[in-house]
Tab-separated table of C-alpha atoms in Angstrom:
chain	number	residue	atom	x	y	z
A	1	MET	CA	75.642	-79.453	-56.702
A	2	SER	CA	73.203	-80.556	-54.022
A	3	VAL	CA	72.871	-79.754	-50.371
A	4	ASN	CA	74.265	-83.149	-49.481
A	5	ASP	CA	77.351	-82.432	-51.518
A	6	LEU	CA	78.135	-79.483	-49.218
A	7	GLY	CA	78.167	-81.699	-46.184
A	8	PHE	CA	74.742	-80.850	-44.835
A	9	ASP	CA	71.962	-83.271	-44.673
A	10	SER	CA	68.333	-82.656	-44.052
A	11	VAL	CA	68.552	-83.770	-40.429
A	12	THR	CA	71.350	-81.362	-39.740
A	13	MET	CA	69.414	-78.566	-41.341
A	14	ARG	CA	66.338	-79.478	-39.329
A	15	ASP	CA	68.280	-79.651	-36.066
A	16	SER	CA	69.940	-76.361	-36.867
A	17	SER	CA	66.645	-74.513	-37.295
A	18	PRO	CA	65.741	-71.740	-34.858
A	19	GLU	CA	63.176	-74.010	-33.226
A	20	SER	CA	65.866	-76.520	-32.213
A	21	ASN	CA	68.430	-73.970	-31.106
A	22	SER	CA	69.265	-74.735	-27.506
A	23	SER	CA	72.288	-72.520	-27.130
A	24	GLY	CA	70.411	-70.260	-24.613
A	25	SER	CA	70.334	-67.231	-26.916
A	26	PRO	CA	67.117	-65.196	-26.975
A	27	ASN	CA	64.331	-66.767	-28.885
A	28	PHE	CA	62.838	-64.111	-31.129
A	29	GLY	CA	60.437	-66.508	-32.790
A	30	ASN	CA	57.884	-66.081	-30.009
A	31	THR	CA	58.245	-62.315	-29.649
A	32	MET	CA	55.446	-59.858	-30.582
A	33	PHE	CA	54.619	-56.212	-29.943
A	34	ASP	CA	53.001	-55.626	-26.573
A	35	PRO	CA	51.735	-52.091	-25.738
A	36	TYR	CA	51.823	-52.882	-22.022
A	37	SER	CA	55.473	-53.939	-21.990
A	38	PRO	CA	58.015	-51.365	-20.811
A	39	HIS	CA	60.005	-51.978	-24.021
A	40	GLY	CA	57.036	-52.388	-26.273
A	41	MET	CA	57.709	-56.148	-26.693
A	42	ARG	CA	56.612	-59.175	-24.740
A	43	HIS	CA	58.191	-62.671	-24.877
A	44	TYR	CA	55.944	-65.660	-24.488
A	45	GLY	CA	58.690	-68.170	-23.941
A	46	SER	CA	59.936	-69.625	-20.720
A	47	GLY	CA	59.803	-67.201	-17.679
A	48	TYR	CA	57.258	-64.768	-19.170
A	49	SER	CA	53.540	-64.425	-18.498
A	50	LEU	CA	50.746	-62.412	-20.063
A	51	PRO	CA	49.920	-59.168	-18.238
A	52	THR	CA	46.529	-59.060	-16.487
A	53	GLN	CA	46.174	-55.204	-16.488
A	54	PRO	CA	47.981	-52.120	-17.885
A	55	LEU	CA	50.981	-50.858	-15.998
A	56	LEU	CA	49.621	-47.377	-14.968
A	57	PRO	CA	51.548	-44.889	-12.845
A	58	SER	CA	50.804	-45.386	-9.159
A	59	VAL	CA	48.988	-42.549	-7.273
A	60	SER	CA	49.852	-41.944	-3.647
A	61	ALA	CA	47.211	-41.313	-1.008
A	62	GLU	CA	48.483	-37.762	-0.590
A	63	ASP	CA	48.073	-37.018	-4.291
A	64	GLN	CA	44.567	-38.481	-4.230
A	65	GLN	CA	43.636	-36.267	-1.266
A	66	LEU	CA	44.966	-33.181	-3.038
A	67	ARG	CA	42.873	-34.001	-6.110
A	68	VAL	CA	39.754	-34.318	-3.954
A	69	GLU	CA	40.476	-30.991	-2.274
A	70	VAL	CA	40.990	-29.283	-5.630
A	71	LEU	CA	37.686	-30.636	-6.910
A	72	THR	CA	35.940	-29.509	-3.725
A	73	LEU	CA	37.398	-26.007	-3.976
A	74	ARG	CA	36.373	-25.732	-7.615
A	75	GLN	CA	32.819	-26.711	-6.702
A	76	ARG	CA	32.725	-24.114	-3.939
A	77	LEU	CA	34.074	-21.503	-6.326
A	78	ARG	CA	31.318	-22.239	-8.835
A	79	GLU	CA	28.712	-21.978	-6.079
A	80	ALA	CA	30.178	-18.677	-4.852
A	81	GLU	CA	30.167	-17.257	-8.383
A	82	ALA	CA	26.543	-18.286	-8.831
A	83	GLU	CA	25.598	-16.702	-5.500
A	84	THR	CA	27.434	-13.496	-6.438
A	85	THR	CA	25.560	-13.362	-9.714
A	86	ARG	CA	22.240	-13.717	-7.916
A	87	TYR	CA	23.096	-10.920	-5.477
A	88	ARG	CA	24.294	-8.687	-8.306
A	89	ASN	CA	21.065	-9.209	-10.234
A	90	ALA	CA	19.005	-8.520	-7.119
A	91	LEU	CA	20.956	-5.300	-6.507
A	92	GLU	CA	20.439	-4.166	-10.093
A	93	ASP	CA	16.705	-4.864	-9.814
A	94	LEU	CA	16.552	-2.842	-6.589
A	95	ARG	CA	18.375	0.082	-8.177
A	96	ALA	CA	16.084	-0.051	-11.185
A	97	LYS	CA	13.043	0.088	-8.916
A	98	GLU	CA	14.481	3.045	-7.013
A	99	LEU	CA	15.232	4.948	-10.222
A	100	ALA	CA	11.909	4.107	-11.814
A	101	PRO	CA	9.314	6.888	-11.625
A	102	LYS	CA	7.021	6.235	-8.717
A	103	PRO	CA	3.302	6.719	-9.153
A	104	LEU	CA	1.887	9.679	-7.321
A	105	SER	CA	-0.136	8.977	-4.217
A	106	LEU	CA	-3.871	9.037	-4.488
A	107	PRO	CA	-5.103	12.639	-4.635
A	108	THR	CA	-6.829	14.047	-1.604
A	109	PRO	CA	-10.589	14.058	-2.165
A	110	PRO	CA	-11.947	17.523	-3.024
A	111	PRO	CA	-13.575	19.262	-0.067
A	112	SER	CA	-17.333	19.316	0.194
A	113	ALA	CA	-19.223	22.614	0.273
A	114	SER	CA	-19.576	22.487	4.059
A	115	PHE	CA	-15.898	21.643	4.519
A	116	HIS	CA	-14.949	24.462	2.174
A	117	GLU	CA	-16.953	26.933	4.307
A	118	GLU	CA	-15.267	25.674	7.467
A	119	TRP	CA	-11.896	25.988	5.756
A	120	LYS	CA	-12.595	29.579	4.853
A	121	ALA	CA	-13.687	30.358	8.419
A	122	ARG	CA	-10.580	28.686	9.792
A	123	THR	CA	-8.304	30.837	7.634
A	124	GLU	CA	-10.100	34.017	8.701
A	125	ILE	CA	-9.735	33.106	12.358
A	126	ARG	CA	-6.048	32.388	11.962
A	127	THR	CA	-5.597	35.697	10.158
A	128	LYS	CA	-7.130	37.531	13.138
A	129	ILE	CA	-4.771	35.735	15.489
A	130	PHE	CA	-1.487	36.019	13.575
A	131	CYS	CA	-1.981	39.186	11.523
A	132	SER	CA	-3.479	41.502	14.128
A	133	LEU	CA	-2.064	44.931	14.964
A	134	ASN	CA	0.178	45.445	17.955
A	135	ARG	CA	-0.018	48.465	20.254
A	136	ALA	CA	2.031	50.490	17.818
A	137	GLY	CA	-0.452	49.776	15.037
A	138	ASN	CA	1.848	47.437	13.175
A	139	ALA	CA	1.072	43.932	11.963
A	140	LEU	CA	4.283	42.002	11.388
A	141	CYS	CA	5.341	38.508	10.424
A	142	ALA	CA	7.441	36.586	12.925
A	143	TRP	CA	10.631	37.303	10.989
A	144	HIS	CA	10.215	41.069	10.952
A	145	ASP	CA	8.677	41.149	14.413
A	146	SER	CA	12.090	40.205	15.822
A	147	ARG	CA	14.000	42.862	13.863
A	148	ARG	CA	14.064	46.596	14.095
A	149	GLU	CA	13.808	47.325	10.411
A	150	ARG	CA	12.077	50.051	8.536
A	151	ARG	CA	8.473	49.079	7.870
A	152	SER	CA	7.115	49.014	4.362
A	153	PHE	CA	3.859	50.683	5.434
A	154	PRO	CA	3.171	53.167	8.229
A	155	PRO	CA	1.205	52.030	11.281
A	156	ARG	CA	-2.422	51.098	10.589
A	157	ASN	CA	-1.977	51.892	6.882
A	158	ALA	CA	-1.033	48.538	5.348
A	159	PRO	CA	-3.092	47.624	2.256
A	160	PRO	CA	-5.705	44.872	2.609
A	161	GLY	CA	-4.062	41.460	2.808
A	162	TYR	CA	-0.676	42.915	3.749
A	163	LEU	CA	1.279	43.425	6.930
A	164	ASN	CA	3.164	46.595	7.764
A	165	CYS	CA	6.446	44.777	7.145
A	166	GLY	CA	5.445	44.218	3.504
A	167	CYS	CA	4.652	40.481	3.827
A	168	THR	CA	1.186	39.185	3.024
A	169	HIS	CA	-1.260	37.546	5.403
A	170	GLU	CA	-0.813	34.343	3.430
A	171	GLU	CA	2.956	34.413	3.937
A	172	ALA	CA	2.549	35.009	7.668
A	173	LEU	CA	0.171	32.039	8.028
A	174	PHE	CA	2.520	29.897	5.950
A	175	GLU	CA	5.391	30.839	8.251
A	176	GLU	CA	3.403	29.788	11.332
A	177	SER	CA	2.298	26.504	9.739
A	178	LEU	CA	5.855	25.613	8.766
A	179	ALA	CA	7.072	26.305	12.300
A	180	ARG	CA	4.449	23.976	13.796
A	181	HIS	CA	5.709	21.240	11.483
A	182	GLY	CA	9.318	21.736	12.546
A	183	VAL	CA	10.458	23.965	9.668
A	184	GLY	CA	11.963	27.120	11.122
A	185	SER	CA	10.684	28.707	14.342
A	186	TYR	CA	8.031	31.241	15.169
A	187	HIS	CA	7.886	32.537	18.691
A	188	PRO	CA	9.854	35.652	19.720
A	189	GLY	CA	13.160	34.808	21.321
A	190	GLU	CA	13.780	31.736	19.195
A	191	SER	CA	16.945	31.990	17.139
A	192	VAL	CA	16.017	30.035	14.002
A	193	ARG	CA	13.303	31.511	11.819
A	194	MET	CA	12.105	31.211	8.248
A	195	ASP	CA	13.820	33.954	6.270
A	196	PRO	CA	11.335	35.605	3.878
A	197	ALA	CA	13.903	35.197	1.090
A	198	LEU	CA	13.319	31.447	1.408
A	199	ARG	CA	9.771	31.408	2.766
A	200	ASN	CA	8.114	33.435	0.035
A	201	PRO	CA	9.562	31.590	-3.013
A	202	LEU	CA	8.713	28.280	-1.321
A	203	LEU	CA	5.123	29.352	-0.826
A	204	LYS	CA	4.916	30.484	-4.440
A	205	LEU	CA	6.272	27.153	-5.660
A	206	LEU	CA	3.800	25.145	-3.557
A	207	LYS	CA	0.915	27.232	-4.822
A	208	GLN	CA	1.905	26.825	-8.460
A	209	ARG	CA	2.714	23.135	-8.279
A	210	TYR	CA	0.198	21.819	-5.752
A	211	GLY	CA	-2.341	24.598	-5.319
A	212	TYR	CA	-1.341	25.058	-1.687
A	213	GLN	CA	-3.458	27.127	0.642
A	214	ASP	CA	-3.343	27.624	4.383
A	215	GLY	CA	-4.474	24.433	6.130
A	216	ASP	CA	-3.216	21.905	3.562
A	217	PHE	CA	-0.506	20.722	5.942
A	218	GLU	CA	-3.141	20.015	8.592
A	219	ARG	CA	-5.418	17.823	6.485
A	220	ASN	CA	-5.377	14.039	6.277
A	221	PRO	CA	-3.913	13.301	2.816
A	222	VAL	CA	-6.179	10.260	2.356
A	223	THR	CA	-9.547	11.390	3.720
A	224	GLY	CA	-9.095	15.132	3.332
A	225	GLU	CA	-10.452	15.743	6.831
A	226	TRP	CA	-8.757	17.921	9.413
A	227	LEU	CA	-6.205	16.350	11.658
A	228	LYS	CA	-7.177	16.187	15.299
A	229	GLY	CA	-7.286	19.679	16.835
A	230	GLU	CA	-6.863	21.523	13.528
A	231	GLY	CA	-10.436	22.407	12.581
A	232	ALA	CA	-12.049	25.822	12.734
A	233	ALA	CA	-13.536	25.073	16.177
A	234	TYR	CA	-10.096	24.767	17.717
A	235	TRP	CA	-8.894	28.100	16.381
A	236	GLN	CA	-12.136	29.768	17.402
A	237	SER	CA	-11.556	28.548	20.929
A	238	GLN	CA	-8.154	30.228	20.873
A	239	ILE	CA	-9.804	33.587	20.252
A	240	HIS	CA	-12.356	33.041	23.032
A	241	ALA	CA	-9.572	32.041	25.424
A	242	GLY	CA	-7.677	35.183	24.508
A	243	SER	CA	-4.534	33.193	23.753
A	244	SER	CA	-2.461	32.598	20.674
A	245	SER	CA	0.159	30.137	19.671
A	246	ARG	CA	2.118	33.165	18.621
A	247	ARG	CA	3.198	35.191	21.658
A	248	ARG	CA	3.637	38.707	20.420
A	249	VAL	CA	5.912	41.026	22.272
A	250	GLU	CA	3.539	43.787	23.266
A	251	THR	CA	5.990	46.631	22.880
A	252	ASP	CA	5.672	49.607	20.618
A	253	ARG	CA	7.673	49.204	17.437
A	254	HIS	CA	8.045	52.132	15.022
């Protein structure tokens, strides 16, 4: 049996093909996948056109401004973190320098022979001024001179280099030197003084560690020379003037 026997001819078959279908039903022959179409398909028949650009979500001006602000804040945050890191490193370097052992200052030049002789004379003059006997025959340091305590040695019988209170000439001169540099006080009537319990161990420590001797506080640490008004000539003038930086209370003490 042929196609014509069924009542269909070739023209009818040709007119009935999808291309000649004019019933108005959708034409799927010209349909293909389109990634830009909302449904994934795009028709190229009548009433359709090719897209010129992708259909991206629209961004409002407010959203765009917020994005710019966020980016700006993030940039400022990164800059602040970098600045904090720099300050932290600088602080650590400063602490390391403070904790690092510091080199000792340049040592004071050793005294010349002539300076050493003047130094010796200066100490002897100061000893005459500050370690002399009072009317009762007692030589006392400033601390004990203000207190009625039992003397270690009877009047005029203290061993060489000692005061009747039991302190040494060196300790008495050290006490006076400290007071002139604002450590403790010296003159009678002043309330704050250098207790021997503190004064004597301090002197011992300075002697052991730095070789201290009377006059070291009054020398220029760089040149080694006497500070102005601290040489032997000054102290000699104090004897000639009959005055002393230490005003003893001229009362008999027993």
